C-alpha positions as a LaTeX table, in Angstrom:
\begin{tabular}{lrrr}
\hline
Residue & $x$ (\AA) & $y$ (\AA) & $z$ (\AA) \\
\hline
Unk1 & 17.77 & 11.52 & $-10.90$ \\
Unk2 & 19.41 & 14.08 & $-9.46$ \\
Unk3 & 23.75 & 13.97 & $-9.42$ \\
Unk4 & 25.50 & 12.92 & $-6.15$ \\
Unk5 & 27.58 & 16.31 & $-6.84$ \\
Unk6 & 24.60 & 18.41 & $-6.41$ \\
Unk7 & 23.16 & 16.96 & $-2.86$ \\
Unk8 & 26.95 & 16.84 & $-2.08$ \\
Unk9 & 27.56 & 20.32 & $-1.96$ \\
Unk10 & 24.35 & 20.84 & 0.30 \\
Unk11 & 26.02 & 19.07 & 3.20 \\
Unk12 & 27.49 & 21.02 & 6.52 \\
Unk13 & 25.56 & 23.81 & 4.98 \\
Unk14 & 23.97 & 25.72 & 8.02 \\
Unk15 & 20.03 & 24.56 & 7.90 \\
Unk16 & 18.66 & 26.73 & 10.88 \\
Unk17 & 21.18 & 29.53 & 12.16 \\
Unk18 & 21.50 & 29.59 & 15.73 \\
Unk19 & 17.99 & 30.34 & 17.56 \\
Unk20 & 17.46 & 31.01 & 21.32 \\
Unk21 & 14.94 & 29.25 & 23.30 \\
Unk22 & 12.27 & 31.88 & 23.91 \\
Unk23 & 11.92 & 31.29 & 27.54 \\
Unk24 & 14.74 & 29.78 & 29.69 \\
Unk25 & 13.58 & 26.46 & 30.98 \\
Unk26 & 11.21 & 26.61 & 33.55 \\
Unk27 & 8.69 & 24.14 & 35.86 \\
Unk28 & 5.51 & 25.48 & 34.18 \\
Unk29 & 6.75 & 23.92 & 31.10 \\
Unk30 & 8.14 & 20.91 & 32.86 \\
Unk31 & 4.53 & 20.17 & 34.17 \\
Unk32 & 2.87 & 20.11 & 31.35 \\
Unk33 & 5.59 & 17.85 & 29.86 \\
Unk34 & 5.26 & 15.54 & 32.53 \\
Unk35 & 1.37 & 15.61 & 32.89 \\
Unk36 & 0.90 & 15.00 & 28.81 \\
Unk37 & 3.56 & 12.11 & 29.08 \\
Unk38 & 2.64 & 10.76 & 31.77 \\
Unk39 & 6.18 & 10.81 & 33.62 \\
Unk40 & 5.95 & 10.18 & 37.43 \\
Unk41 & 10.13 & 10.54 & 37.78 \\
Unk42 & 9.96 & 12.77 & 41.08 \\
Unk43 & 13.46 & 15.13 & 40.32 \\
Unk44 & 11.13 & 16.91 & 37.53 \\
Unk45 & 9.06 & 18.41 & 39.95 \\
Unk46 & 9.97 & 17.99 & 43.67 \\
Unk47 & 13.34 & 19.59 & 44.97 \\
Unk48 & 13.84 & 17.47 & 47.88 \\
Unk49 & 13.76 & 13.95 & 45.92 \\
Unk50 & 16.00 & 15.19 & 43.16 \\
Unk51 & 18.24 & 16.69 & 46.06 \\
Unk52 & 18.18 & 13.26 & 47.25 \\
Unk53 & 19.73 & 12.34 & 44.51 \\
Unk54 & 22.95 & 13.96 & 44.39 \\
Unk55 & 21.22 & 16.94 & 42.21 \\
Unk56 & 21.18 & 20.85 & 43.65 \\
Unk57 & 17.23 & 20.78 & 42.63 \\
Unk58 & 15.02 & 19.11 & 39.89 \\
Unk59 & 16.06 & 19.24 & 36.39 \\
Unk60 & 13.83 & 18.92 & 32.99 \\
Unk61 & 13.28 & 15.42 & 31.10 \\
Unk62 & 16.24 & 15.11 & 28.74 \\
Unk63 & 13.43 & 13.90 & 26.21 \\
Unk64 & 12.00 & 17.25 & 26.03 \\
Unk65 & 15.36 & 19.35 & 25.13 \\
Unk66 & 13.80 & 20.76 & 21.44 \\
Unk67 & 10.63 & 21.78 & 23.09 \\
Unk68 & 12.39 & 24.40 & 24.52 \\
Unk69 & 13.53 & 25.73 & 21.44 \\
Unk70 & 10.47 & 25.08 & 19.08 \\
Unk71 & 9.29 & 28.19 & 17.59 \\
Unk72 & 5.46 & 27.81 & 18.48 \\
Unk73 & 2.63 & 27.83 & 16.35 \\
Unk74 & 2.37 & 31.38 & 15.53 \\
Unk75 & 6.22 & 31.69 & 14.57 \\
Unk76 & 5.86 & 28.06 & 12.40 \\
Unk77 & 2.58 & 29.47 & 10.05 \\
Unk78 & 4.56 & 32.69 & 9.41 \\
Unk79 & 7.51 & 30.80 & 7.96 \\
Unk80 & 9.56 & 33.68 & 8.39 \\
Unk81 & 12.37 & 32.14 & 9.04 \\
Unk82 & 13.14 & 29.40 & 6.45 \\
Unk83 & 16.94 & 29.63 & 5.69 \\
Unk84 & 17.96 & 29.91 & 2.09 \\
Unk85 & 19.21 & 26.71 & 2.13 \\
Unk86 & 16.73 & 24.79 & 3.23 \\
Unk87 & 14.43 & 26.58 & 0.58 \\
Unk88 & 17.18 & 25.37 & $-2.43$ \\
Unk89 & 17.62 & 21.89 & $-1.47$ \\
Unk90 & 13.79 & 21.61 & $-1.14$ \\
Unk91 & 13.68 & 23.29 & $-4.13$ \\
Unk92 & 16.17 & 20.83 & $-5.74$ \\
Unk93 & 14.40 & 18.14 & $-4.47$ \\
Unk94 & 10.56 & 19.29 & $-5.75$ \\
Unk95 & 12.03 & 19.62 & $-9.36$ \\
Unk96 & 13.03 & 16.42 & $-9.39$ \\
Unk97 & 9.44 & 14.79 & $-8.31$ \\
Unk98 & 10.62 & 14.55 & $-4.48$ \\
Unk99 & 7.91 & 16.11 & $-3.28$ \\
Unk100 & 6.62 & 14.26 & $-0.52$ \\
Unk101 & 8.12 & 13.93 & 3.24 \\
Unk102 & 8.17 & 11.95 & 6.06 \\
Unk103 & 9.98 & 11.68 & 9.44 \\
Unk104 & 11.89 & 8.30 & 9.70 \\
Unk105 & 13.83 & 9.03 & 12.91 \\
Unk106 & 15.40 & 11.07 & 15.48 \\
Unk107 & 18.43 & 9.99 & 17.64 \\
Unk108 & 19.46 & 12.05 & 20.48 \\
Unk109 & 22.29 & 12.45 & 22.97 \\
Unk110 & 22.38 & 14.40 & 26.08 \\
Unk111 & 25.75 & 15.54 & 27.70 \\
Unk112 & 24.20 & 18.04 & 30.42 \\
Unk113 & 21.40 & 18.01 & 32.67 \\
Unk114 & 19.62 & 21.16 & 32.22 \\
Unk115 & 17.77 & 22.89 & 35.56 \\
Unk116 & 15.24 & 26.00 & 35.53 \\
Unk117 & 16.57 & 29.01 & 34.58 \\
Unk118 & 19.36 & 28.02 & 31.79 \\
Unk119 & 18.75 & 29.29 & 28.45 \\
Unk120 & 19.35 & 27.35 & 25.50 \\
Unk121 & 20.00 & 27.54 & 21.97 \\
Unk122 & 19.96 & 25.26 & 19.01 \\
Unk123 & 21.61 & 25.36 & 15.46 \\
Unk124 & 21.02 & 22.89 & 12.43 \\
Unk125 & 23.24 & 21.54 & 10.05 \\
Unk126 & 22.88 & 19.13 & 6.86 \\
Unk127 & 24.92 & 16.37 & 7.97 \\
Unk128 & 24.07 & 14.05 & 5.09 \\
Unk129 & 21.86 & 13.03 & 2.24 \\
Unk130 & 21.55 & 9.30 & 1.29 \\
Unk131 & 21.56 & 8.27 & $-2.62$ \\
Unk132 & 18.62 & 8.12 & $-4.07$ \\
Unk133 & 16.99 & 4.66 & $-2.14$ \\
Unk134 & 13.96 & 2.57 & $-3.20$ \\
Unk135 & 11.60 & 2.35 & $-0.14$ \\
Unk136 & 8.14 & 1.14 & $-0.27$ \\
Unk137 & 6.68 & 4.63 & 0.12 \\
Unk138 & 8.80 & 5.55 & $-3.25$ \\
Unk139 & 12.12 & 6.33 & $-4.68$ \\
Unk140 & 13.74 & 8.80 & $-2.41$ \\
Unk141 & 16.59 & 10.38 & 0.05 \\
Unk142 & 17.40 & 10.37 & 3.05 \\
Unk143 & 17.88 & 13.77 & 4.50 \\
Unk144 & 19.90 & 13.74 & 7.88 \\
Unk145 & 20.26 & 16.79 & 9.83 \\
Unk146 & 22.38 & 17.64 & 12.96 \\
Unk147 & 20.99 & 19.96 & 15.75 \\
Unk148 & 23.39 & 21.17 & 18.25 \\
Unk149 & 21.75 & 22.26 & 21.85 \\
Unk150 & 24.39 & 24.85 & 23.90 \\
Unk151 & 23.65 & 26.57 & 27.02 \\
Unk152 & 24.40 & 30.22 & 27.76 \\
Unk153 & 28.17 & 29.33 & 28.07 \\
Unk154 & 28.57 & 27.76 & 24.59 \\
Unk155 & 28.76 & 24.38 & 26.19 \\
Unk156 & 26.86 & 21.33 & 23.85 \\
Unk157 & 24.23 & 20.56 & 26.26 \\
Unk158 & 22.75 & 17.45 & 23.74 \\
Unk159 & 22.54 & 16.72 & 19.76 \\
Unk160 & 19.84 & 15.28 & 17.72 \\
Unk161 & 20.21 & 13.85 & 14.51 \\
Unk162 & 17.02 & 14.22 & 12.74 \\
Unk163 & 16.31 & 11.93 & 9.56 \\
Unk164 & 13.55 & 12.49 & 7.24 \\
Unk165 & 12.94 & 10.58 & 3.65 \\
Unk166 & 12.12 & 12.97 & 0.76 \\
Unk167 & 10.45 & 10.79 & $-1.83$ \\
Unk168 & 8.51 & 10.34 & $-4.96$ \\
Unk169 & 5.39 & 9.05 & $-4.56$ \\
Unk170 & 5.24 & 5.62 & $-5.76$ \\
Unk171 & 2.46 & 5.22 & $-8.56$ \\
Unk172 & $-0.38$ & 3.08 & $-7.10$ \\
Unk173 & $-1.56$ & 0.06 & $-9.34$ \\
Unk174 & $-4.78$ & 0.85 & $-11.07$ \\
Unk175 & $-7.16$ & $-1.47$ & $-9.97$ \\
Unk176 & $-8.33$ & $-4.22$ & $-12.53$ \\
Unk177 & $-11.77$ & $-3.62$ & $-13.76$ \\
Unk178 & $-14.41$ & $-6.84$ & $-12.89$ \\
Unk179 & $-15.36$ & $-8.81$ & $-15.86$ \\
Unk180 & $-18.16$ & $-7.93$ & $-17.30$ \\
Unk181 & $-21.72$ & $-8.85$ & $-15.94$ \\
Unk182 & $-23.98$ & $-11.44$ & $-17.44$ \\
Unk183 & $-26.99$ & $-10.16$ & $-18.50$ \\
Unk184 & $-29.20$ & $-12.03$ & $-15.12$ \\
Unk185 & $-32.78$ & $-13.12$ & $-16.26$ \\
Unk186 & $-35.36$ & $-15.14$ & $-14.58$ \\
Unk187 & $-34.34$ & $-17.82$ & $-17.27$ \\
Unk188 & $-30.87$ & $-18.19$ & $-16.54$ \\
Unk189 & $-30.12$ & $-16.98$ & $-12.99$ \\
Unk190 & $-30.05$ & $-20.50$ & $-11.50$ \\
Unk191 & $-27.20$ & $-21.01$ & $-13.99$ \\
Unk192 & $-25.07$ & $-18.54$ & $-12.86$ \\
Unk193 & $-25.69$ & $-18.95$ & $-9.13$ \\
Unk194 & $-25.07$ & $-22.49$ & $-9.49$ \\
Unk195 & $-21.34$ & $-21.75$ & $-11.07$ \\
Unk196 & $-21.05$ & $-19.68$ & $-8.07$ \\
Unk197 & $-21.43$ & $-22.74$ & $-5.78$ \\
Unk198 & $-19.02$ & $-24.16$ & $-8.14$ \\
Unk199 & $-21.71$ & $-26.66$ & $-9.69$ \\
Unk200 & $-21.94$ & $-26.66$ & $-13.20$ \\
Unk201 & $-25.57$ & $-27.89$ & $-14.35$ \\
Unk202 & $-26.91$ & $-28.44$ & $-17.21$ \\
Unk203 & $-31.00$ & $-27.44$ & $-17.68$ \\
Unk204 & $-33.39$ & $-30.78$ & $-18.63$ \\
Unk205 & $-36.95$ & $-31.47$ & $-20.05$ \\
Unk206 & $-38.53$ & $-32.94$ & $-17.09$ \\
Unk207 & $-41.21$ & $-34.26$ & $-19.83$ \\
Unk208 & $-38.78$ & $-35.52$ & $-22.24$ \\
Unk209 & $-35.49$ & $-35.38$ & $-20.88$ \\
Unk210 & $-33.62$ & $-33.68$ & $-23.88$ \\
Unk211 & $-30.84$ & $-31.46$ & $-22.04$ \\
Unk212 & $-30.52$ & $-27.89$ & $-23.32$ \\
Unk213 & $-27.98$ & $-24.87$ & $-23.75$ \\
Unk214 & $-28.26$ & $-21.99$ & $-23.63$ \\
Unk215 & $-30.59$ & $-22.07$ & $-20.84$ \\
Unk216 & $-34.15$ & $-21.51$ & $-22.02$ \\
Unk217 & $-37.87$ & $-21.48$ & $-20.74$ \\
Unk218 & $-38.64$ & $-24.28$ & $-23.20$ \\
Unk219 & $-37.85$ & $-27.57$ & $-24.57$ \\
Unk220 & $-37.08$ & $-27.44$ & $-28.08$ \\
Unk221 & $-37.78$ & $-30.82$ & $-28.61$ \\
Unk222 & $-41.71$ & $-31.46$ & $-26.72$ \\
Unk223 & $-42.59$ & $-27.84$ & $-25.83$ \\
Unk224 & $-42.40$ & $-28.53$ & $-22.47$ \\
Unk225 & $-42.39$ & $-25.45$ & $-20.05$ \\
Unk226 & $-41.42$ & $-28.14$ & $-17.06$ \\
Unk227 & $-37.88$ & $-28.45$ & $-16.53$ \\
Unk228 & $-34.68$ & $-29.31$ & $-13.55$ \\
Unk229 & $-31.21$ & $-29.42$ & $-14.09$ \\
Unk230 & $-28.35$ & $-32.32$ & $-13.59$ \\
Unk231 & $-24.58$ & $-31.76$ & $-12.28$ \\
Unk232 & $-22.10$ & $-32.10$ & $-15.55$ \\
Unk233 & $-19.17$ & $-33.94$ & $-14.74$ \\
Unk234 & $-17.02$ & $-31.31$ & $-15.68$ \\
Unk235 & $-15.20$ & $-33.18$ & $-19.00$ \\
Unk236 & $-15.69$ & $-32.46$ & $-22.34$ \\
Unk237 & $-13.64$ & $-32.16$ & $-25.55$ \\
Unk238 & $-12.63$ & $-28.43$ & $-27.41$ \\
Unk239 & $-15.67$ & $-28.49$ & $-30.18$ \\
Unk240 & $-13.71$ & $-24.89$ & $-31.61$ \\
Unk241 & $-12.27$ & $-22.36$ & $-30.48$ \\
Unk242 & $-10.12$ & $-18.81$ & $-31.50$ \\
Unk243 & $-7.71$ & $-16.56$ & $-29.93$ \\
Unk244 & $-8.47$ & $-13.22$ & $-29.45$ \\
Unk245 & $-5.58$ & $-10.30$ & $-29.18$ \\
Unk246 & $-8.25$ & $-7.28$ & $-30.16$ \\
Unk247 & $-9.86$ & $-5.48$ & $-28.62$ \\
Unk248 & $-8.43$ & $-5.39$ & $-25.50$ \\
Unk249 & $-10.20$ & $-5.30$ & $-22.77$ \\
Unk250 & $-8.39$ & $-4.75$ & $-19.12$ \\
Unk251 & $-10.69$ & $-7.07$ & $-17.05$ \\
Unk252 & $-8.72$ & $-10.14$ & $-19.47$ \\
Unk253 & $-5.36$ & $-11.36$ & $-20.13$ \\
Unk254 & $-3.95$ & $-11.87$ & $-23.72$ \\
Unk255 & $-3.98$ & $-13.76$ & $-26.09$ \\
Unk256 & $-7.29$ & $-15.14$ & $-24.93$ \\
Unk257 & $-8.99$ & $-18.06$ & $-25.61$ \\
Unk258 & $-12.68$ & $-18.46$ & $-26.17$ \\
Unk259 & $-13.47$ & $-21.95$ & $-26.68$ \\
Unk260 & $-16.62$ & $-23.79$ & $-27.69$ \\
Unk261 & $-16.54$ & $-26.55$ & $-24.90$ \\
Unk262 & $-18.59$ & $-30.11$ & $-25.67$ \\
Unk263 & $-19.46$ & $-31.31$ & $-22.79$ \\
Unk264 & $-19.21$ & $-35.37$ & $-22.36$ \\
Unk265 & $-23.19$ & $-35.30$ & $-21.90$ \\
Unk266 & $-23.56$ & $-33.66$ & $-25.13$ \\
Unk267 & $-24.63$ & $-29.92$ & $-24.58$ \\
Unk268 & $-21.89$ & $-27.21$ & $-25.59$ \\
Unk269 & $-21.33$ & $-24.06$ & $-23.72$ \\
Unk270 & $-18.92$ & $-20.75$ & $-24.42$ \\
Unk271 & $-15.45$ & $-21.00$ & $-21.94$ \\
Unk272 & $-11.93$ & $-19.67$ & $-21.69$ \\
Unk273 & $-9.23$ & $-22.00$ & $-22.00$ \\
Unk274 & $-6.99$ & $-21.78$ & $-18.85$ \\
Unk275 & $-3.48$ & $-23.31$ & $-18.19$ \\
Unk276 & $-2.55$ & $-23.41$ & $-21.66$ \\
Unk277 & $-0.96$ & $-21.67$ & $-24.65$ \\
Unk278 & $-2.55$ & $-20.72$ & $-27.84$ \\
Unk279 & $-0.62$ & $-22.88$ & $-30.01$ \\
Unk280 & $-0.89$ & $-26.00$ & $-27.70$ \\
Unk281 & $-4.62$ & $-25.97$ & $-28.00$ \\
Unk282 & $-6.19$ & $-28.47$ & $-30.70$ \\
Unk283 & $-9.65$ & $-29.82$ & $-31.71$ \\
Unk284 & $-11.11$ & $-32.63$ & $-29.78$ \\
Unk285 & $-8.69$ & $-31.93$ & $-27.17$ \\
Unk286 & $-10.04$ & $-33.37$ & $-23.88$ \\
Unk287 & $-10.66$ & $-30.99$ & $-21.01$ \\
Unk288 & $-11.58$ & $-30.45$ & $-18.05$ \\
Unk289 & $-13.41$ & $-27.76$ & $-15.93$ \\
Unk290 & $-11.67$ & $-25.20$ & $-13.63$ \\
Unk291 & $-13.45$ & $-22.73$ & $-11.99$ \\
Unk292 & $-12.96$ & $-18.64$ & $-12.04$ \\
Unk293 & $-13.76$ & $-16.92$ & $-9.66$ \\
Unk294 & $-13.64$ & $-13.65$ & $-10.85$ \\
Unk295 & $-14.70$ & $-12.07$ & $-8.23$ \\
Unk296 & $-17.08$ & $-12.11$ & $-4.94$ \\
Unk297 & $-19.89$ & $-11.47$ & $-7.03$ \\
Unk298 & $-18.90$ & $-14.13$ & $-10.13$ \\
Unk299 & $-17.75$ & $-17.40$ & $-10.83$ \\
Unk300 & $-17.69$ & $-18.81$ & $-14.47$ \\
Unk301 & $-16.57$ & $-22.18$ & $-15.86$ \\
Unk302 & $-13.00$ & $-22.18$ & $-17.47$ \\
Unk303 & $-11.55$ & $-25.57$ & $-18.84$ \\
Unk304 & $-8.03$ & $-26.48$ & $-19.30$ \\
Unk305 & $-6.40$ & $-29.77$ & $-20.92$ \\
Unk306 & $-7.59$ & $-33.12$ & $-19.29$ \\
Unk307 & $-4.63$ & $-34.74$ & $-17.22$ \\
Unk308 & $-4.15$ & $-38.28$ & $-18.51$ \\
Unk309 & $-5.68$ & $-41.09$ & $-16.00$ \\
Unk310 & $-3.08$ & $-43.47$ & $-15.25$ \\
Unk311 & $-4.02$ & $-47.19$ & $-15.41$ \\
\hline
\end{tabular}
């Protein structure tokens, strides 16, 4: 953080000394202001309608006051003429992680309408830097300046206050790695794209009905290679279970529960616990299945404690 006393002393500090327009204004600039804005107001380019309108003869778009003073392309790569105090306070700024800019906004004022052939000048002051803010592009300040715009005779012609934020990049969230993938066979793909439909199923001996899990190619019981599946009901009771805190792996949160889940038609399959504490969880507790959907690409069966039915 830097101290209030140090931006303090930066402000009404002279930012840009006083720099002439390069060309006085003129209607070849005005035109192409117009054209590229699209501005149909007559008194920019036609003498008689802005004489109809109380004027001696057209006059430039207030709007485009500091593009007669820009310092063109060739003048703006050569940086030649960064003022020492802009380079400290940027300075100041970088070494305290404000590295990044952006323009917030610009409020100008116009006193004088300005006709071909004036000449104007502009010069920059600090007017003010904000405390350090919290904004959603970072932690940062607000930089105001003041620009001054005088004609040949010293006369303020318009101001601008120009407001940028210098800021600290804000640290973007890593992303949260997926779970890890099942390994997908031909034996227990239906399985998993089931869960995905948010079905849980349990595989059956279409010769001798025994159900089985793990998922398998045959019946343990007959030897059958003939099988289907049924829908579970979802309720079961905690068969055993333990809470891991290591390793850590960043696609789960901890302490996390792996639980051996009996299901109520008598197979058991491997589950996190959800909705519940550690110390809360007991064996034979009652459950009941909650899907996670971990992501697009995978859905797994969680279970959490059973609600009580009311009678």
């Amino acid at each position: 953080m830097i101290e209030t006393r140090v931006l303090d002393e930066f402000v009404g500090r002279e930012l840009v000394p006083t720099a002439w327009a390069q060309d006085p204004v003129n209607v070849p600039m005005i035109r192409h202001w117009v054209e590229a804005m699209g501005d149909t107001n007559p008194i920019y380019l036609d003498d008689a309608a802005a004489r109809d309108t109380g004027r001696a003869g057209i006059i430039a778009p207030p709007s485009m006051i500091q593009a007669w003073t820009m310092r063109g392309y060739a003048a703006t790569v050569s940086g030649g003429s960064v003022s020492d105090t802009a380079t400290q306070l940027l300075g100041v700024l970088a070494d305290a992680g404000f590295t990044s800019v952006v323009a917030t906004d610009s409020e100008q004022e116009f006193f004088t309408e300005l006709r071909p052939g004036t000449r104007i000048n502009v010069t920059e002051v600090i007017e003010s830097i904000s405390p350090e803010k919290k904004t959603g592009l970072g932690v940062g300040h607000f930089v105001t300046t003041l620009k001054t715009y005088r004609d040949d005779d010293g006369e303020v012609v318009a101001t601008q206050r120009w407001r940028t934020l210098r800021f600290r990049p804000a640290e973007k969230p890593k992303p949260r790695p997926p779970r890890p993938r099942p390994a997908l066979n031909q034996d227990n793909a239906f399985w998993f794209q089931a869960a995905k439909e948010h079905r849980l199923v349990i595989q059956r001996c279409s010769n001798c009905l025994t159900l089985r899990h793990p998922t398998g190619p045959m019946c343990g019981q007959c030897r059958s290679l003939e099988w289907d599946t049924i829908d579970a009901s979802g309720k079961g009771t905690v068969y055993s279970f333990v809470v891991n805190h290591h390793p850590k792996i960043e696609a789960f949160d901890y302490p996390l529960i792996v639980a051996v889940i009996e299901l109520e038609e008598g197979t058991r399959l491997i589950a996190n616990m959800v909705g519940v504490a550690p110390d809360e969880v007991t064996i034979d507790m009652p459950v009941e299945l909650e899907w996670i959907d971990a992501d697009p690409d995978l859905t797994l069966p969680g279970f959490r404690p059973s609600v009580p039915e009311e009678n």
